[in-house]
């Protein structure tokens, strides 16, 4: 079937933006510190007939040539220009998260196509963006989702390819999002009509509150928008969010998930490192890393938060599994969401900067969360993890409620495997990742793409008929990186936004000159 052998050679320097515009992008896709020759093809095909059986020689080519191509080609065939694909119905799917903005899968997949060297597909995606990506629509959108998928996707595509259209579109969209911050505190609304500039919050959110994970997951992209536009307004908006948070008392050092943008006070005291809270903590750490470790405020906020999480939320089950519970007004709910599984990778990524020689402890914490999340996969019939799993009533790492048994192609467990592999090179992480590949191929792959599953404990597949844009942006990218060499998007030069869009570390002027000279 035409396998080839990554790692791929460097892209030519001429494809990159001018150094004066972006600086860190001279670091390219791969680290320039050592020479590379393509690895021999270690991928041995034992059988391929719809499903497949493979030996333990992993190769990223399968992810790009088979999985990404199948997902992309079917999106192109049945849903081109629409937001997402319904792979069973073989038609487009549109979520209300994006309003009337179209093309979520195209923008979300741009950097994955580039990294996997799917050059023809990247070219057609770029042409669609040039001709059809339109933000002048009367649409109410999720500020958070549009930021991480569209702004993040466009920024990353620009830094990787140097194509000016992506920078221009990212800044244009960023400007459209600015009215969301027009609140008494500057804490942005969750929802914004990008034509009228009128914002509001989700009607179900506690007391009209904004959500921690949503307003706390703008920082990386907005710092880069200021960097590329030379307009400080974007950075000012996200730095003000920190000022508001730092003025508030934190119960037990924890950050509740709800904050009222008018009063500047917390809503109900519900704390989660999964949904509603997750990427706020991720962005504190990554803001420090992306600043070339100069953002001391972000660093302090992150490590203080981790200390509180360890004290109040992290528990060990009777069977020896470490998990992160949720906190509701002082009471623990012994439940962990699939989304929370990103935290294993976060702890590992932050280990090197941990205080008082706690590096080894943070790596171990990451490894324990990875093991727990692997167990949540391994204890299902399909070897794919449920949306949430519990540690109570004699149950460990198993979903007990029907509405928590689904899997929607989420990436968080594989994300943690990728980080743990990079930091430890323990082969079990690649083995666990390959188990996920096999399960995805067996249960989620259909003729028209990849679909989520309604019940991962059932012996019979029941598909939800949605190929999420984040499957192409995150799940397949993290799998690809897990099986690639470490110098593909090295962590010392790149930070991933919460949608897996790589953004370069922003160096100081002296270091920028040094990188340019190299």
CSV table of C-alpha atoms in Angstrom, one decimal, residues 3-214:
chain,number,residue,atom,x,y,z
A,3,UNK,CA,4.4,2.8,3.2
A,4,UNK,CA,7.1,5.4,3.7
A,5,UNK,CA,9.4,6.0,6.6
A,6,UNK,CA,9.3,9.2,8.7
A,7,UNK,CA,11.0,11.1,10.2
A,8,UNK,CA,10.7,13.5,7.3
A,9,UNK,CA,13.4,15.9,6.2
A,10,UNK,CA,13.4,19.6,7.1
A,11,UNK,CA,11.1,21.9,5.2
A,12,UNK,CA,13.1,24.4,3.2
A,13,UNK,CA,13.9,27.7,4.9
A,14,UNK,CA,12.0,29.5,2.2
A,15,UNK,CA,8.7,28.1,3.4
A,16,UNK,CA,9.0,29.9,6.8
A,17,UNK,CA,7.9,33.4,7.8
A,18,UNK,CA,10.4,36.2,7.9
A,19,UNK,CA,12.5,36.0,11.1
A,20,UNK,CA,11.4,39.5,12.0
A,21,UNK,CA,7.8,38.4,12.0
A,22,UNK,CA,7.9,35.3,14.0
A,23,UNK,CA,11.4,34.6,15.3
A,24,UNK,CA,11.0,31.1,16.8
A,25,UNK,CA,9.7,29.6,13.6
A,26,UNK,CA,13.3,29.5,12.3
A,27,UNK,CA,13.5,26.5,14.6
A,28,UNK,CA,11.4,24.7,12.0
A,29,UNK,CA,9.4,21.5,12.6
A,30,UNK,CA,12.4,19.6,13.8
A,31,UNK,CA,15.2,20.6,16.1
A,32,UNK,CA,18.3,21.9,14.3
A,33,UNK,CA,20.7,20.5,16.9
A,34,UNK,CA,21.5,17.3,15.2
A,35,UNK,CA,21.4,15.7,11.8
A,36,UNK,CA,18.7,13.2,10.8
A,37,UNK,CA,18.5,10.4,8.4
A,38,UNK,CA,15.1,8.7,7.8
A,39,UNK,CA,14.6,5.7,10.1
A,40,UNK,CA,14.2,2.4,8.3
A,41,UNK,CA,10.7,1.2,7.9
A,42,UNK,CA,10.0,-0.9,10.9
A,43,UNK,CA,6.4,-1.3,10.1
A,44,UNK,CA,5.6,-4.9,9.2
A,45,UNK,CA,2.2,-5.6,7.8
A,46,UNK,CA,0.9,-9.0,8.9
A,47,UNK,CA,-2.6,-8.7,7.7
A,48,UNK,CA,-4.7,-5.8,6.4
A,49,UNK,CA,-8.3,-6.4,5.5
A,50,UNK,CA,-10.5,-3.8,7.0
A,51,UNK,CA,-8.9,-4.4,10.4
A,52,UNK,CA,-5.3,-5.3,10.9
A,53,UNK,CA,-2.9,-7.2,13.1
A,54,UNK,CA,0.6,-5.8,13.7
A,55,UNK,CA,3.7,-6.7,15.5
A,56,UNK,CA,5.4,-4.4,18.0
A,57,UNK,CA,7.4,-2.4,15.5
A,58,UNK,CA,5.4,0.9,15.5
A,59,UNK,CA,5.7,3.4,12.7
A,60,UNK,CA,3.9,6.7,12.4
A,61,UNK,CA,3.3,6.1,8.7
A,62,UNK,CA,0.2,4.0,9.5
A,63,UNK,CA,-1.3,7.0,11.3
A,64,UNK,CA,-0.7,9.4,8.4
A,65,UNK,CA,-1.2,7.1,5.4
A,66,UNK,CA,-4.1,5.1,6.7
A,67,UNK,CA,-6.0,6.8,9.5
A,68,UNK,CA,-5.5,10.5,8.7
A,69,UNK,CA,-6.0,9.9,5.0
A,70,UNK,CA,-9.2,7.9,5.7
A,71,UNK,CA,-10.6,10.6,8.0
A,72,UNK,CA,-9.6,13.5,5.7
A,73,UNK,CA,-10.7,11.9,2.4
A,74,UNK,CA,-14.1,11.1,3.7
A,75,UNK,CA,-14.6,14.6,5.1
A,76,UNK,CA,-13.6,16.0,1.7
A,77,UNK,CA,-15.9,13.6,-0.1
A,78,UNK,CA,-19.0,14.0,2.0
A,79,UNK,CA,-18.8,17.3,4.0
A,80,UNK,CA,-16.2,19.5,2.4
A,81,UNK,CA,-16.5,23.1,3.7
A,82,UNK,CA,-18.9,22.2,6.5
A,83,UNK,CA,-17.7,21.9,10.1
A,84,UNK,CA,-17.6,18.2,10.6
A,85,UNK,CA,-18.6,14.9,9.1
A,86,UNK,CA,-21.3,12.4,9.9
A,87,UNK,CA,-19.5,9.3,8.7
A,88,UNK,CA,-22.4,6.9,8.8
A,89,UNK,CA,-24.9,9.2,7.2
A,90,UNK,CA,-22.1,10.4,4.8
A,91,UNK,CA,-23.1,14.1,5.1
A,92,UNK,CA,-22.0,17.2,6.9
A,93,UNK,CA,-22.5,17.9,10.7
A,94,UNK,CA,-22.6,21.3,12.2
A,95,UNK,CA,-22.4,22.1,15.9
A,96,UNK,CA,-23.9,25.3,17.3
A,97,UNK,CA,-20.4,25.9,18.9
A,98,UNK,CA,-19.3,27.6,15.7
A,99,UNK,CA,-22.4,29.5,14.8
A,100,UNK,CA,-22.4,30.1,11.0
A,101,UNK,CA,-18.6,29.9,10.7
A,102,UNK,CA,-17.8,26.9,8.5
A,103,UNK,CA,-14.8,24.7,7.9
A,104,UNK,CA,-13.9,23.7,11.5
A,105,UNK,CA,-12.4,20.4,10.3
A,106,UNK,CA,-10.3,22.1,7.6
A,107,UNK,CA,-8.8,24.7,10.0
A,108,UNK,CA,-8.4,22.2,12.8
A,109,UNK,CA,-6.5,19.8,10.6
A,110,UNK,CA,-4.2,22.2,8.8
A,111,UNK,CA,-1.1,21.6,11.0
A,112,UNK,CA,-1.7,17.9,11.2
A,113,UNK,CA,-1.7,17.7,7.4
A,114,UNK,CA,1.5,19.8,7.4
A,115,UNK,CA,3.3,17.8,10.0
A,116,UNK,CA,2.4,14.5,8.3
A,117,UNK,CA,3.6,15.9,5.0
A,118,UNK,CA,0.3,15.5,3.3
A,119,UNK,CA,1.2,18.2,0.9
A,120,UNK,CA,-1.6,18.0,-1.6
A,121,UNK,CA,-4.2,17.9,1.2
A,122,UNK,CA,-2.6,20.9,2.9
A,123,UNK,CA,-2.6,22.9,-0.3
A,124,UNK,CA,-6.3,22.3,-0.9
A,125,UNK,CA,-7.1,23.2,2.7
A,126,UNK,CA,-5.1,26.4,2.4
A,127,UNK,CA,-6.9,27.3,-0.9
A,128,UNK,CA,-10.3,26.7,0.9
A,129,UNK,CA,-9.2,29.1,3.7
A,130,UNK,CA,-8.2,31.7,1.2
A,131,UNK,CA,-11.4,31.6,-0.8
A,132,UNK,CA,-14.1,30.5,1.7
A,133,UNK,CA,-13.2,31.1,5.4
A,134,UNK,CA,-15.6,33.9,6.3
A,135,UNK,CA,-16.0,35.5,9.7
A,136,UNK,CA,-18.4,38.2,8.5
A,137,UNK,CA,-21.5,36.2,9.6
A,138,UNK,CA,-24.4,36.9,11.9
A,139,UNK,CA,-23.5,34.1,14.3
A,140,UNK,CA,-23.4,33.4,18.0
A,141,UNK,CA,-20.3,31.3,18.7
A,142,UNK,CA,-18.4,29.8,21.7
A,143,UNK,CA,-15.5,32.1,22.3
A,144,UNK,CA,-13.5,29.2,23.8
A,145,UNK,CA,-14.1,26.7,21.0
A,146,UNK,CA,-13.6,29.1,18.2
A,147,UNK,CA,-10.4,30.3,19.9
A,148,UNK,CA,-8.8,26.9,20.4
A,149,UNK,CA,-9.8,25.4,17.1
A,150,UNK,CA,-9.9,28.3,14.6
A,151,UNK,CA,-7.5,30.9,16.1
A,152,UNK,CA,-5.1,28.2,17.3
A,153,UNK,CA,-5.3,26.2,14.1
A,154,UNK,CA,-4.6,29.3,11.9
A,155,UNK,CA,-1.7,30.5,14.2
A,156,UNK,CA,-0.1,27.1,14.1
A,157,UNK,CA,-0.5,26.7,10.3
A,158,UNK,CA,1.2,30.1,9.9
A,159,UNK,CA,4.1,29.3,12.1
A,160,UNK,CA,4.7,26.0,10.4
A,161,UNK,CA,4.2,27.0,6.8
A,162,UNK,CA,4.8,30.8,6.7
A,163,UNK,CA,1.7,31.3,4.6
A,164,UNK,CA,0.6,34.9,5.2
A,165,UNK,CA,-3.1,34.1,4.7
A,166,UNK,CA,-3.1,32.2,8.0
A,167,UNK,CA,-1.7,35.1,10.0
A,168,UNK,CA,-4.1,37.5,8.5
A,169,UNK,CA,-7.1,35.3,9.2
A,170,UNK,CA,-6.0,34.6,12.8
A,171,UNK,CA,-5.7,38.3,13.6
A,172,UNK,CA,-9.0,39.1,11.9
A,173,UNK,CA,-10.8,36.5,13.9
A,174,UNK,CA,-9.0,37.6,17.1
A,175,UNK,CA,-10.4,41.1,16.6
A,176,UNK,CA,-13.9,39.7,16.2
A,177,UNK,CA,-13.6,38.0,19.6
A,178,UNK,CA,-12.5,41.2,21.5
A,179,UNK,CA,-16.1,42.4,22.3
A,180,UNK,CA,-16.5,39.3,24.5
A,181,UNK,CA,-14.3,41.0,27.1
A,182,UNK,CA,-16.7,44.0,27.4
A,183,UNK,CA,-17.9,43.1,30.9
A,184,UNK,CA,-17.6,45.0,34.2
A,185,UNK,CA,-14.6,42.8,35.2
A,186,UNK,CA,-13.1,42.0,31.8
A,187,UNK,CA,-13.8,38.3,32.4
A,188,UNK,CA,-15.2,37.4,28.9
A,189,UNK,CA,-18.6,36.0,28.0
A,190,UNK,CA,-18.8,32.4,26.9
A,191,UNK,CA,-21.0,33.2,23.9
A,192,UNK,CA,-20.6,36.1,21.5
A,193,UNK,CA,-22.5,37.2,18.4
A,194,UNK,CA,-19.6,38.2,16.2
A,195,UNK,CA,-21.7,40.5,14.1
A,196,UNK,CA,-23.4,42.5,16.9
A,197,UNK,CA,-20.7,42.1,19.5
A,198,UNK,CA,-23.3,41.1,22.1
A,199,UNK,CA,-22.2,38.5,24.6
A,200,UNK,CA,-23.9,36.2,27.2
A,201,UNK,CA,-23.1,33.2,29.3
A,202,UNK,CA,-24.4,29.7,29.0
A,203,UNK,CA,-27.9,29.6,30.6
A,204,UNK,CA,-27.0,26.5,32.6
A,205,UNK,CA,-23.9,28.0,34.2
A,206,UNK,CA,-24.1,28.8,37.9
A,207,UNK,CA,-25.6,32.2,38.5
A,208,UNK,CA,-24.8,33.6,35.1
A,209,UNK,CA,-21.1,32.8,35.5
A,210,UNK,CA,-18.3,32.4,33.0
A,211,UNK,CA,-16.5,29.1,33.1
A,212,UNK,CA,-12.9,28.8,34.3
A,213,UNK,CA,-11.7,26.4,31.5
A,214,UNK,CA,-13.2,28.8,28.9
